[in-house]
Amino acid sequence: MTDVVGRGLVGSSISPLSMEMHMHMFGAMYGVNGTLTMMVMVPYLRNSMRITHSNGTAFTTRSEGVGDIKVGSLWRLWAIQAPSIGAHRFHFNFSASFPTGDIEPTDRTPLMGGNDDMRLPYPMHLGSGTIDFYPGLTYGGEKGRASWGVQVIGAIRSGRTSNGFKKGDAFDLNVHGAYEIVPKWVSSSLRFAYKYWGNYSGADSAITKNVQAAYPEKLGGLRLDMLAGVNFLLPEFKGIETRFAIEGGVPTVSYTHLRAHETDSYLVCRLL
């Protein structure tokens, strides 16, 4: 959950108080050969935003549904392994997402007389509305019971949506390390995740500007998260190896134009 403090933009009679974002990611990976791995990811999103009006009225808006479906590839560029230096692997990442997420969500609000016809602001969208590309590089290393890695991923939007706006490009940097507490079975991890996302350009004319979150030129920001986790390798079943991971994190640095501070934390569970 994110606590949001609006900065009183001129012309805004409505301010966001908090926003909750929940994502369920369904994915599959297939190793084509020793060099190429293909993957597909289907997100399901639930968003809710608590809002207050200048007259003291408070209400909540919601959006829910399938987000942008992503198809990706992981190419092994180079790998080396030796007892003296451990194992080192370099990969090239390339993915593309398709505009399957709703960019015109609506909900009932007191502003529209209780009718379901108010288009919600940009943070409540379920997708970008464009075909997006995600190039990146991944490095992973391990020696003994320790492992580490660095990943850089960019997000490039292909153009404007049919509603006249373009979501800002983005950049993610992840640095992580892990250590096997119980060799081969249980490991602990620590990860730092830096995210930058640019402002929108253009605007959807159907989104009313009396909502602070409806200003596309004020939606850029950055944040640095620190996350700790535990990873389990479950007993093999019929030749299938399964890993279960739990990771939780908090932001250490966070800034956006619309938020004076963020105090959100989150928990992620993965079954691989």
PDB file of C-alpha atoms in Angstrom:
ATOM      1  CA  MET A   1       0.000   0.000   0.000  1.00  0.00           C
ATOM      2  CA  THR A   2       1.276   3.464  -0.916  1.00  0.00           C
ATOM      3  CA  ASP A   3       0.477   6.536   1.173  1.00  0.00           C
ATOM      4  CA  VAL A   4       0.178   9.441  -1.218  1.00  0.00           C
ATOM      5  CA  VAL A   5       0.346  13.106  -0.302  1.00  0.00           C
ATOM      6  CA  GLY A   6      -0.789  15.494  -3.029  1.00  0.00           C
ATOM      7  CA  ARG A   7       0.921  18.825  -3.479  1.00  0.00           C
ATOM      8  CA  GLY A   8      -2.156  20.919  -4.122  1.00  0.00           C
ATOM      9  CA  LEU A   9      -1.838  21.388  -7.881  1.00  0.00           C
ATOM     10  CA  VAL A  10      -3.601  24.464  -9.167  1.00  0.00           C
ATOM     11  CA  GLY A  11      -7.017  23.505 -10.513  1.00  0.00           C
ATOM     12  CA  SER A  12      -7.175  20.207  -8.611  1.00  0.00           C
ATOM     13  CA  SER A  13     -10.159  19.818  -6.322  1.00  0.00           C
ATOM     14  CA  ILE A  14      -9.444  16.122  -5.686  1.00  0.00           C
ATOM     15  CA  SER A  15      -6.338  14.646  -4.028  1.00  0.00           C
ATOM     16  CA  PRO A  16      -5.277  10.973  -3.809  1.00  0.00           C
ATOM     17  CA  LEU A  17      -4.791   9.706  -0.246  1.00  0.00           C
ATOM     18  CA  SER A  18      -3.527   6.194  -0.920  1.00  0.00           C
ATOM     19  CA  MET A  19      -3.334   3.613  -3.682  1.00  0.00           C
ATOM     20  CA  GLU A  20      -3.127  -0.172  -3.542  1.00  0.00           C
ATOM     21  CA  MET A  21      -1.796  -2.194  -6.460  1.00  0.00           C
ATOM     22  CA  HIS A  22      -1.986  -5.998  -6.571  1.00  0.00           C
ATOM     23  CA  MET A  23      -0.501  -8.080  -9.386  1.00  0.00           C
ATOM     24  CA  HIS A  24      -0.766 -11.806 -10.054  1.00  0.00           C
ATOM     25  CA  MET A  25       1.742 -12.855 -12.713  1.00  0.00           C
ATOM     26  CA  PHE A  26       1.192 -16.058 -14.683  1.00  0.00           C
ATOM     27  CA  GLY A  27       4.121 -17.152 -16.816  1.00  0.00           C
ATOM     28  CA  ALA A  28       5.769 -19.991 -18.673  1.00  0.00           C
ATOM     29  CA  MET A  29       9.330 -20.529 -19.898  1.00  0.00           C
ATOM     30  CA  TYR A  30      10.699 -22.931 -22.516  1.00  0.00           C
ATOM     31  CA  GLY A  31      14.342 -23.676 -23.240  1.00  0.00           C
ATOM     32  CA  VAL A  32      14.619 -23.858 -27.030  1.00  0.00           C
ATOM     33  CA  ASN A  33      18.277 -24.856 -26.821  1.00  0.00           C
ATOM     34  CA  GLY A  34      21.351 -24.159 -24.710  1.00  0.00           C
ATOM     35  CA  THR A  35      21.441 -20.559 -25.919  1.00  0.00           C
ATOM     36  CA  LEU A  36      17.814 -19.395 -26.177  1.00  0.00           C
ATOM     37  CA  THR A  37      14.976 -19.436 -23.644  1.00  0.00           C
ATOM     38  CA  MET A  38      11.494 -18.152 -24.533  1.00  0.00           C
ATOM     39  CA  MET A  39       8.880 -16.942 -22.062  1.00  0.00           C
ATOM     40  CA  VAL A  40       5.368 -15.523 -21.883  1.00  0.00           C
ATOM     41  CA  MET A  41       3.886 -13.533 -18.982  1.00  0.00           C
ATOM     42  CA  VAL A  42       0.232 -12.656 -18.351  1.00  0.00           C
ATOM     43  CA  PRO A  43      -0.429 -10.199 -15.479  1.00  0.00           C
ATOM     44  CA  TYR A  44      -3.741  -9.790 -13.667  1.00  0.00           C
ATOM     45  CA  LEU A  45      -4.081  -6.448 -11.867  1.00  0.00           C
ATOM     46  CA  ARG A  46      -6.279  -5.008  -9.122  1.00  0.00           C
ATOM     47  CA  ASN A  47      -5.938  -1.291  -8.387  1.00  0.00           C
ATOM     48  CA  SER A  48      -7.746   0.884  -5.880  1.00  0.00           C
ATOM     49  CA  MET A  49      -7.259   4.579  -5.091  1.00  0.00           C
ATOM     50  CA  ARG A  50      -8.613   6.360  -2.013  1.00  0.00           C
ATOM     51  CA  ILE A  51      -9.469   9.950  -2.899  1.00  0.00           C
ATOM     52  CA  THR A  52     -10.610  13.027  -1.004  1.00  0.00           C
ATOM     53  CA  HIS A  53     -12.514  16.019  -2.401  1.00  0.00           C
ATOM     54  CA  SER A  54     -11.892  19.604  -1.292  1.00  0.00           C
ATOM     55  CA  ASN A  55     -15.372  19.601   0.262  1.00  0.00           C
ATOM     56  CA  GLY A  56     -14.313  16.794   2.644  1.00  0.00           C
ATOM     57  CA  THR A  57     -15.931  13.883   0.758  1.00  0.00           C
ATOM     58  CA  ALA A  58     -13.785  10.718   0.503  1.00  0.00           C
ATOM     59  CA  PHE A  59     -14.347   7.787  -1.845  1.00  0.00           C
ATOM     60  CA  THR A  60     -12.503   4.872  -3.504  1.00  0.00           C
ATOM     61  CA  THR A  61     -12.159   4.040  -7.200  1.00  0.00           C
ATOM     62  CA  ARG A  62     -11.145   0.618  -8.540  1.00  0.00           C
ATOM     63  CA  SER A  63      -9.933  -1.037 -11.737  1.00  0.00           C
ATOM     64  CA  GLU A  64      -9.280  -4.730 -12.341  1.00  0.00           C
ATOM     65  CA  GLY A  65      -8.401  -7.031 -15.219  1.00  0.00           C
ATOM     66  CA  VAL A  66      -5.698  -8.524 -17.434  1.00  0.00           C
ATOM     67  CA  GLY A  67      -2.714  -6.259 -18.062  1.00  0.00           C
ATOM     68  CA  ASP A  68      -0.371  -6.116 -21.042  1.00  0.00           C
ATOM     69  CA  ILE A  69       0.737  -9.597 -22.140  1.00  0.00           C
ATOM     70  CA  LYS A  70       4.501  -9.882 -22.582  1.00  0.00           C
ATOM     71  CA  VAL A  71       6.478 -12.283 -24.773  1.00  0.00           C
ATOM     72  CA  GLY A  72      10.205 -12.431 -24.169  1.00  0.00           C
ATOM     73  CA  SER A  73      13.499 -14.137 -24.877  1.00  0.00           C
ATOM     74  CA  LEU A  74      16.727 -14.718 -22.974  1.00  0.00           C
ATOM     75  CA  TRP A  75      19.892 -15.225 -25.057  1.00  0.00           C
ATOM     76  CA  ARG A  76      23.091 -16.559 -23.535  1.00  0.00           C
ATOM     77  CA  LEU A  77      25.962 -14.409 -24.777  1.00  0.00           C
ATOM     78  CA  TRP A  78      28.882 -15.876 -22.874  1.00  0.00           C
ATOM     79  CA  ALA A  79      29.553 -18.248 -19.987  1.00  0.00           C
ATOM     80  CA  ILE A  80      32.662 -19.431 -18.184  1.00  0.00           C
ATOM     81  CA  GLN A  81      33.237 -21.717 -15.218  1.00  0.00           C
ATOM     82  CA  ALA A  82      36.415 -22.680 -13.374  1.00  0.00           C
ATOM     83  CA  PRO A  83      37.118 -23.752  -9.769  1.00  0.00           C
ATOM     84  CA  SER A  84      39.349 -20.745  -9.165  1.00  0.00           C
ATOM     85  CA  ILE A  85      36.933 -18.039 -10.374  1.00  0.00           C
ATOM     86  CA  GLY A  86      33.521 -19.718 -10.096  1.00  0.00           C
ATOM     87  CA  ALA A  87      30.799 -19.515 -12.742  1.00  0.00           C
ATOM     88  CA  HIS A  88      29.907 -16.386 -14.704  1.00  0.00           C
ATOM     89  CA  ARG A  89      27.093 -15.970 -17.237  1.00  0.00           C
ATOM     90  CA  PHE A  90      26.022 -13.063 -19.447  1.00  0.00           C
ATOM     91  CA  HIS A  91      22.610 -12.896 -21.149  1.00  0.00           C
ATOM     92  CA  PHE A  92      20.802 -10.511 -23.478  1.00  0.00           C
ATOM     93  CA  ASN A  93      17.126  -9.939 -22.650  1.00  0.00           C
ATOM     94  CA  PHE A  94      14.550  -8.824 -25.164  1.00  0.00           C
ATOM     95  CA  SER A  95      10.781  -8.737 -24.617  1.00  0.00           C
ATOM     96  CA  ALA A  96       7.761  -7.049 -26.154  1.00  0.00           C
ATOM     97  CA  SER A  97       4.400  -6.365 -24.546  1.00  0.00           C
ATOM     98  CA  PHE A  98       1.090  -5.980 -26.334  1.00  0.00           C
ATOM     99  CA  PRO A  99      -1.677  -3.498 -25.402  1.00  0.00           C
ATOM    100  CA  THR A 100      -4.150  -5.963 -23.885  1.00  0.00           C
ATOM    101  CA  GLY A 101      -4.585  -3.941 -20.668  1.00  0.00           C
ATOM    102  CA  ASP A 102      -7.487  -1.493 -20.397  1.00  0.00           C
ATOM    103  CA  ILE A 103      -6.524   2.197 -20.749  1.00  0.00           C
ATOM    104  CA  GLU A 104     -10.138   3.391 -20.417  1.00  0.00           C
ATOM    105  CA  PRO A 105     -11.224   2.058 -16.993  1.00  0.00           C
ATOM    106  CA  THR A 106     -14.256   3.728 -15.424  1.00  0.00           C
ATOM    107  CA  ASP A 107     -15.879   3.624 -12.004  1.00  0.00           C
ATOM    108  CA  ARG A 108     -18.725   5.141 -10.012  1.00  0.00           C
ATOM    109  CA  THR A 109     -17.826   8.376  -8.213  1.00  0.00           C
ATOM    110  CA  PRO A 110     -19.800  11.111  -6.431  1.00  0.00           C
ATOM    111  CA  LEU A 111     -18.511  13.520  -9.072  1.00  0.00           C
ATOM    112  CA  MET A 112     -20.636  11.951 -11.796  1.00  0.00           C
ATOM    113  CA  GLY A 113     -23.859  11.608  -9.853  1.00  0.00           C
ATOM    114  CA  GLY A 114     -23.239   7.940  -9.062  1.00  0.00           C
ATOM    115  CA  ASN A 115     -22.997   6.828 -12.710  1.00  0.00           C
ATOM    116  CA  ASP A 116     -20.310   4.446 -13.982  1.00  0.00           C
ATOM    117  CA  ASP A 117     -19.015   6.865 -16.584  1.00  0.00           C
ATOM    118  CA  MET A 118     -16.031   8.684 -15.097  1.00  0.00           C
ATOM    119  CA  ARG A 119     -12.800   7.669 -16.810  1.00  0.00           C
ATOM    120  CA  LEU A 120     -10.136   6.981 -14.183  1.00  0.00           C
ATOM    121  CA  PRO A 121      -6.721   8.718 -14.211  1.00  0.00           C
ATOM    122  CA  TYR A 122      -3.525   7.220 -15.646  1.00  0.00           C
ATOM    123  CA  PRO A 123      -2.217   5.379 -12.529  1.00  0.00           C
ATOM    124  CA  MET A 124      -5.407   3.282 -12.577  1.00  0.00           C
ATOM    125  CA  HIS A 125      -4.786   2.007 -16.131  1.00  0.00           C
ATOM    126  CA  LEU A 126      -4.159  -1.714 -16.601  1.00  0.00           C
ATOM    127  CA  GLY A 127      -1.747  -1.266 -19.508  1.00  0.00           C
ATOM    128  CA  SER A 128       0.272   1.257 -21.477  1.00  0.00           C
ATOM    129  CA  GLY A 129      -1.919   1.246 -24.584  1.00  0.00           C
ATOM    130  CA  THR A 130       1.067   0.712 -26.900  1.00  0.00           C
ATOM    131  CA  ILE A 131       3.415  -2.029 -28.037  1.00  0.00           C
ATOM    132  CA  ASP A 132       6.452  -1.700 -25.759  1.00  0.00           C
ATOM    133  CA  PHE A 133       9.972  -3.097 -26.017  1.00  0.00           C
ATOM    134  CA  TYR A 134      12.192  -4.197 -23.130  1.00  0.00           C
ATOM    135  CA  PRO A 135      15.883  -4.667 -24.020  1.00  0.00           C
ATOM    136  CA  GLY A 136      18.352  -5.526 -21.297  1.00  0.00           C
ATOM    137  CA  LEU A 137      21.472  -7.285 -20.067  1.00  0.00           C
ATOM    138  CA  THR A 138      21.833  -9.797 -17.220  1.00  0.00           C
ATOM    139  CA  TYR A 139      24.988 -10.980 -15.470  1.00  0.00           C
ATOM    140  CA  GLY A 140      25.035 -13.794 -12.925  1.00  0.00           C
ATOM    141  CA  GLY A 141      27.902 -15.309 -10.980  1.00  0.00           C
ATOM    142  CA  GLU A 142      28.408 -17.911  -8.288  1.00  0.00           C
ATOM    143  CA  LYS A 143      31.217 -19.498  -6.329  1.00  0.00           C
ATOM    144  CA  GLY A 144      30.880 -21.951  -3.500  1.00  0.00           C
ATOM    145  CA  ARG A 145      27.743 -21.149  -1.526  1.00  0.00           C
ATOM    146  CA  ALA A 146      27.501 -17.536  -2.731  1.00  0.00           C
ATOM    147  CA  SER A 147      25.839 -16.143  -5.845  1.00  0.00           C
ATOM    148  CA  TRP A 148      25.288 -12.630  -7.189  1.00  0.00           C
ATOM    149  CA  GLY A 149      23.995 -10.785 -10.211  1.00  0.00           C
ATOM    150  CA  VAL A 150      23.174  -7.513 -11.975  1.00  0.00           C
ATOM    151  CA  GLN A 151      20.332  -6.840 -14.411  1.00  0.00           C
ATOM    152  CA  VAL A 152      19.555  -3.716 -16.464  1.00  0.00           C
ATOM    153  CA  ILE A 153      16.212  -3.495 -18.308  1.00  0.00           C
ATOM    154  CA  GLY A 154      14.748  -0.573 -20.267  1.00  0.00           C
ATOM    155  CA  ALA A 155      11.157   0.061 -21.332  1.00  0.00           C
ATOM    156  CA  ILE A 156      10.663   1.815 -24.684  1.00  0.00           C
ATOM    157  CA  ARG A 157       7.167   2.839 -25.820  1.00  0.00           C
ATOM    158  CA  SER A 158       6.507   2.501 -29.546  1.00  0.00           C
ATOM    159  CA  GLY A 159       4.265   5.572 -29.885  1.00  0.00           C
ATOM    160  CA  ARG A 160       1.101   7.286 -28.726  1.00  0.00           C
ATOM    161  CA  THR A 161      -2.104   5.504 -27.825  1.00  0.00           C
ATOM    162  CA  SER A 162      -5.367   5.929 -29.711  1.00  0.00           C
ATOM    163  CA  ASN A 163      -6.393   8.303 -26.900  1.00  0.00           C
ATOM    164  CA  GLY A 164      -3.556  10.731 -27.641  1.00  0.00           C
ATOM    165  CA  PHE A 165      -1.019  10.072 -24.878  1.00  0.00           C
ATOM    166  CA  LYS A 166       2.242   8.176 -24.478  1.00  0.00           C
ATOM    167  CA  LYS A 167       3.432   6.594 -21.256  1.00  0.00           C
ATOM    168  CA  GLY A 168       6.963   7.577 -20.236  1.00  0.00           C
ATOM    169  CA  ASP A 169       9.930   5.337 -20.938  1.00  0.00           C
ATOM    170  CA  ALA A 170      11.383   3.510 -17.943  1.00  0.00           C
ATOM    171  CA  PHE A 171      14.610   2.002 -16.621  1.00  0.00           C
ATOM    172  CA  ASP A 172      15.182  -0.756 -14.036  1.00  0.00           C
ATOM    173  CA  LEU A 173      18.447  -1.764 -12.357  1.00  0.00           C
ATOM    174  CA  ASN A 174      18.634  -4.764 -10.019  1.00  0.00           C
ATOM    175  CA  VAL A 175      21.657  -5.857  -7.973  1.00  0.00           C
ATOM    176  CA  HIS A 176      21.372  -8.972  -5.820  1.00  0.00           C
ATOM    177  CA  GLY A 177      23.350 -11.438  -3.776  1.00  0.00           C
ATOM    178  CA  ALA A 178      22.452 -14.774  -2.167  1.00  0.00           C
ATOM    179  CA  TYR A 179      24.057 -17.284   0.181  1.00  0.00           C
ATOM    180  CA  GLU A 180      23.154 -20.926   0.717  1.00  0.00           C
ATOM    181  CA  ILE A 181      22.179 -21.459   4.346  1.00  0.00           C
ATOM    182  CA  VAL A 182      21.595 -25.158   3.719  1.00  0.00           C
ATOM    183  CA  PRO A 183      23.678 -26.186   0.674  1.00  0.00           C
ATOM    184  CA  LYS A 184      21.497 -26.773  -2.419  1.00  0.00           C
ATOM    185  CA  TRP A 185      18.239 -26.515  -0.437  1.00  0.00           C
ATOM    186  CA  VAL A 186      17.803 -23.149   1.329  1.00  0.00           C
ATOM    187  CA  SER A 187      19.357 -19.775   0.565  1.00  0.00           C
ATOM    188  CA  SER A 188      18.875 -16.193   1.732  1.00  0.00           C
ATOM    189  CA  SER A 189      19.012 -13.196  -0.591  1.00  0.00           C
ATOM    190  CA  LEU A 190      19.371  -9.413  -0.543  1.00  0.00           C
ATOM    191  CA  ARG A 191      18.437  -7.246  -3.522  1.00  0.00           C
ATOM    192  CA  PHE A 192      18.485  -3.550  -4.374  1.00  0.00           C
ATOM    193  CA  ALA A 193      16.073  -2.424  -7.097  1.00  0.00           C
ATOM    194  CA  TYR A 194      16.302   1.021  -8.692  1.00  0.00           C
ATOM    195  CA  LYS A 195      13.421   2.196 -10.884  1.00  0.00           C
ATOM    196  CA  TYR A 196      13.047   5.328 -12.986  1.00  0.00           C
ATOM    197  CA  TRP A 197       9.986   6.202 -15.075  1.00  0.00           C
ATOM    198  CA  GLY A 198       9.418   9.299 -17.170  1.00  0.00           C
ATOM    199  CA  ASN A 199       6.413  11.600 -17.407  1.00  0.00           C
ATOM    200  CA  TYR A 200       3.633  10.929 -19.879  1.00  0.00           C
ATOM    201  CA  SER A 201       3.402  13.056 -23.021  1.00  0.00           C
ATOM    202  CA  GLY A 202       0.125  14.119 -24.581  1.00  0.00           C
ATOM    203  CA  ALA A 203      -3.144  13.622 -22.734  1.00  0.00           C
ATOM    204  CA  ASP A 204      -6.449  11.739 -22.816  1.00  0.00           C
ATOM    205  CA  SER A 205      -9.112  14.436 -23.235  1.00  0.00           C
ATOM    206  CA  ALA A 206     -11.698  12.235 -21.484  1.00  0.00           C
ATOM    207  CA  ILE A 207      -9.771  12.288 -18.183  1.00  0.00           C
ATOM    208  CA  THR A 208     -10.873  15.251 -16.087  1.00  0.00           C
ATOM    209  CA  LYS A 209      -8.071  17.521 -14.860  1.00  0.00           C
ATOM    210  CA  ASN A 210      -9.627  18.171 -11.441  1.00  0.00           C
ATOM    211  CA  VAL A 211      -7.936  14.968 -10.221  1.00  0.00           C
ATOM    212  CA  GLN A 212      -4.269  15.449  -9.286  1.00  0.00           C
ATOM    213  CA  ALA A 213      -3.296  12.030 -10.680  1.00  0.00           C
ATOM    214  CA  ALA A 214      -4.713  13.101 -14.068  1.00  0.00           C
ATOM    215  CA  TYR A 215      -1.794  15.411 -14.913  1.00  0.00           C
ATOM    216  CA  PRO A 216       0.359  13.353 -17.358  1.00  0.00           C
ATOM    217  CA  GLU A 217       3.325  15.710 -17.042  1.00  0.00           C
ATOM    218  CA  LYS A 218       3.469  15.037 -13.275  1.00  0.00           C
ATOM    219  CA  LEU A 219       3.669  11.228 -13.252  1.00  0.00           C
ATOM    220  CA  GLY A 220       7.412  10.618 -13.552  1.00  0.00           C
ATOM    221  CA  GLY A 221       9.541   9.511 -10.633  1.00  0.00           C
ATOM    222  CA  LEU A 222      12.200   7.229  -9.215  1.00  0.00           C
ATOM    223  CA  ARG A 223      12.657   4.888  -6.283  1.00  0.00           C
ATOM    224  CA  LEU A 224      15.223   2.585  -4.714  1.00  0.00           C
ATOM    225  CA  ASP A 225      13.937  -0.516  -2.916  1.00  0.00           C
ATOM    226  CA  MET A 226      15.755  -2.892  -0.591  1.00  0.00           C
ATOM    227  CA  LEU A 227      14.419  -6.459  -0.539  1.00  0.00           C
ATOM    228  CA  ALA A 228      15.307  -9.539   1.501  1.00  0.00           C
ATOM    229  CA  GLY A 229      14.205 -13.058   0.704  1.00  0.00           C
ATOM    230  CA  VAL A 230      14.449 -16.781   1.326  1.00  0.00           C
ATOM    231  CA  ASN A 231      14.588 -19.379  -1.469  1.00  0.00           C
ATOM    232  CA  PHE A 232      13.738 -23.077  -1.144  1.00  0.00           C
ATOM    233  CA  LEU A 233      14.540 -25.925  -3.532  1.00  0.00           C
ATOM    234  CA  LEU A 234      11.739 -28.443  -3.055  1.00  0.00           C
ATOM    235  CA  PRO A 235      12.312 -32.213  -3.383  1.00  0.00           C
ATOM    236  CA  GLU A 236      12.302 -33.362  -6.990  1.00  0.00           C
ATOM    237  CA  PHE A 237       9.027 -34.913  -8.149  1.00  0.00           C
ATOM    238  CA  LYS A 238       8.957 -37.113 -11.266  1.00  0.00           C
ATOM    239  CA  GLY A 239      12.031 -35.384 -12.626  1.00  0.00           C
ATOM    240  CA  ILE A 240      10.613 -31.886 -12.090  1.00  0.00           C
ATOM    241  CA  GLU A 241      12.656 -29.421 -10.038  1.00  0.00           C
ATOM    242  CA  THR A 242      10.636 -26.732  -8.218  1.00  0.00           C
ATOM    243  CA  ARG A 243      11.812 -23.629  -6.380  1.00  0.00           C
ATOM    244  CA  PHE A 244       9.749 -21.525  -3.974  1.00  0.00           C
ATOM    245  CA  ALA A 245      10.850 -17.992  -3.106  1.00  0.00           C
ATOM    246  CA  ILE A 246       9.535 -15.391  -0.652  1.00  0.00           C
ATOM    247  CA  GLU A 247      10.782 -11.816  -0.909  1.00  0.00           C
ATOM    248  CA  GLY A 248       9.714  -8.663   0.904  1.00  0.00           C
ATOM    249  CA  GLY A 249      10.903  -5.098   0.521  1.00  0.00           C
ATOM    250  CA  VAL A 250      10.565  -1.441   1.437  1.00  0.00           C
ATOM    251  CA  PRO A 251      11.565   1.737  -0.437  1.00  0.00           C
ATOM    252  CA  THR A 252      14.708   3.471   0.854  1.00  0.00           C
ATOM    253  CA  VAL A 253      14.496   6.400  -1.592  1.00  0.00           C
ATOM    254  CA  SER A 254      11.350   7.491  -3.413  1.00  0.00           C
ATOM    255  CA  TYR A 255      10.237  10.569  -5.314  1.00  0.00           C
ATOM    256  CA  THR A 256       7.455  11.542  -7.706  1.00  0.00           C
ATOM    257  CA  HIS A 257       5.972  14.919  -8.575  1.00  0.00           C
ATOM    258  CA  LEU A 258       2.643  14.004  -6.958  1.00  0.00           C
ATOM    259  CA  ARG A 259       3.935  12.372  -3.789  1.00  0.00           C
ATOM    260  CA  ALA A 260       5.674  14.003  -0.886  1.00  0.00           C
ATOM    261  CA  HIS A 261       6.548  10.583   0.508  1.00  0.00           C
ATOM    262  CA  GLU A 262       5.880   6.874   0.092  1.00  0.00           C
ATOM    263  CA  THR A 263       5.776   4.366   2.918  1.00  0.00           C
ATOM    264  CA  ASP A 264       4.707   1.241   1.066  1.00  0.00           C
ATOM    265  CA  SER A 265       6.058  -2.234   1.623  1.00  0.00           C
ATOM    266  CA  TYR A 266       5.340  -5.417  -0.258  1.00  0.00           C
ATOM    267  CA  LEU A 267       5.716  -9.190  -0.233  1.00  0.00           C
ATOM    268  CA  VAL A 268       6.365 -11.319  -3.321  1.00  0.00           C
ATOM    269  CA  CYS A 269       6.011 -15.115  -3.546  1.00  0.00           C
ATOM    270  CA  ARG A 270       7.313 -17.077  -6.544  1.00  0.00           C
ATOM    271  CA  LEU A 271       6.929 -20.721  -7.521  1.00  0.00           C
ATOM    272  CA  LEU A 272       9.405 -21.661 -10.273  1.00  0.00           C
TER     273      LEU A 272
END
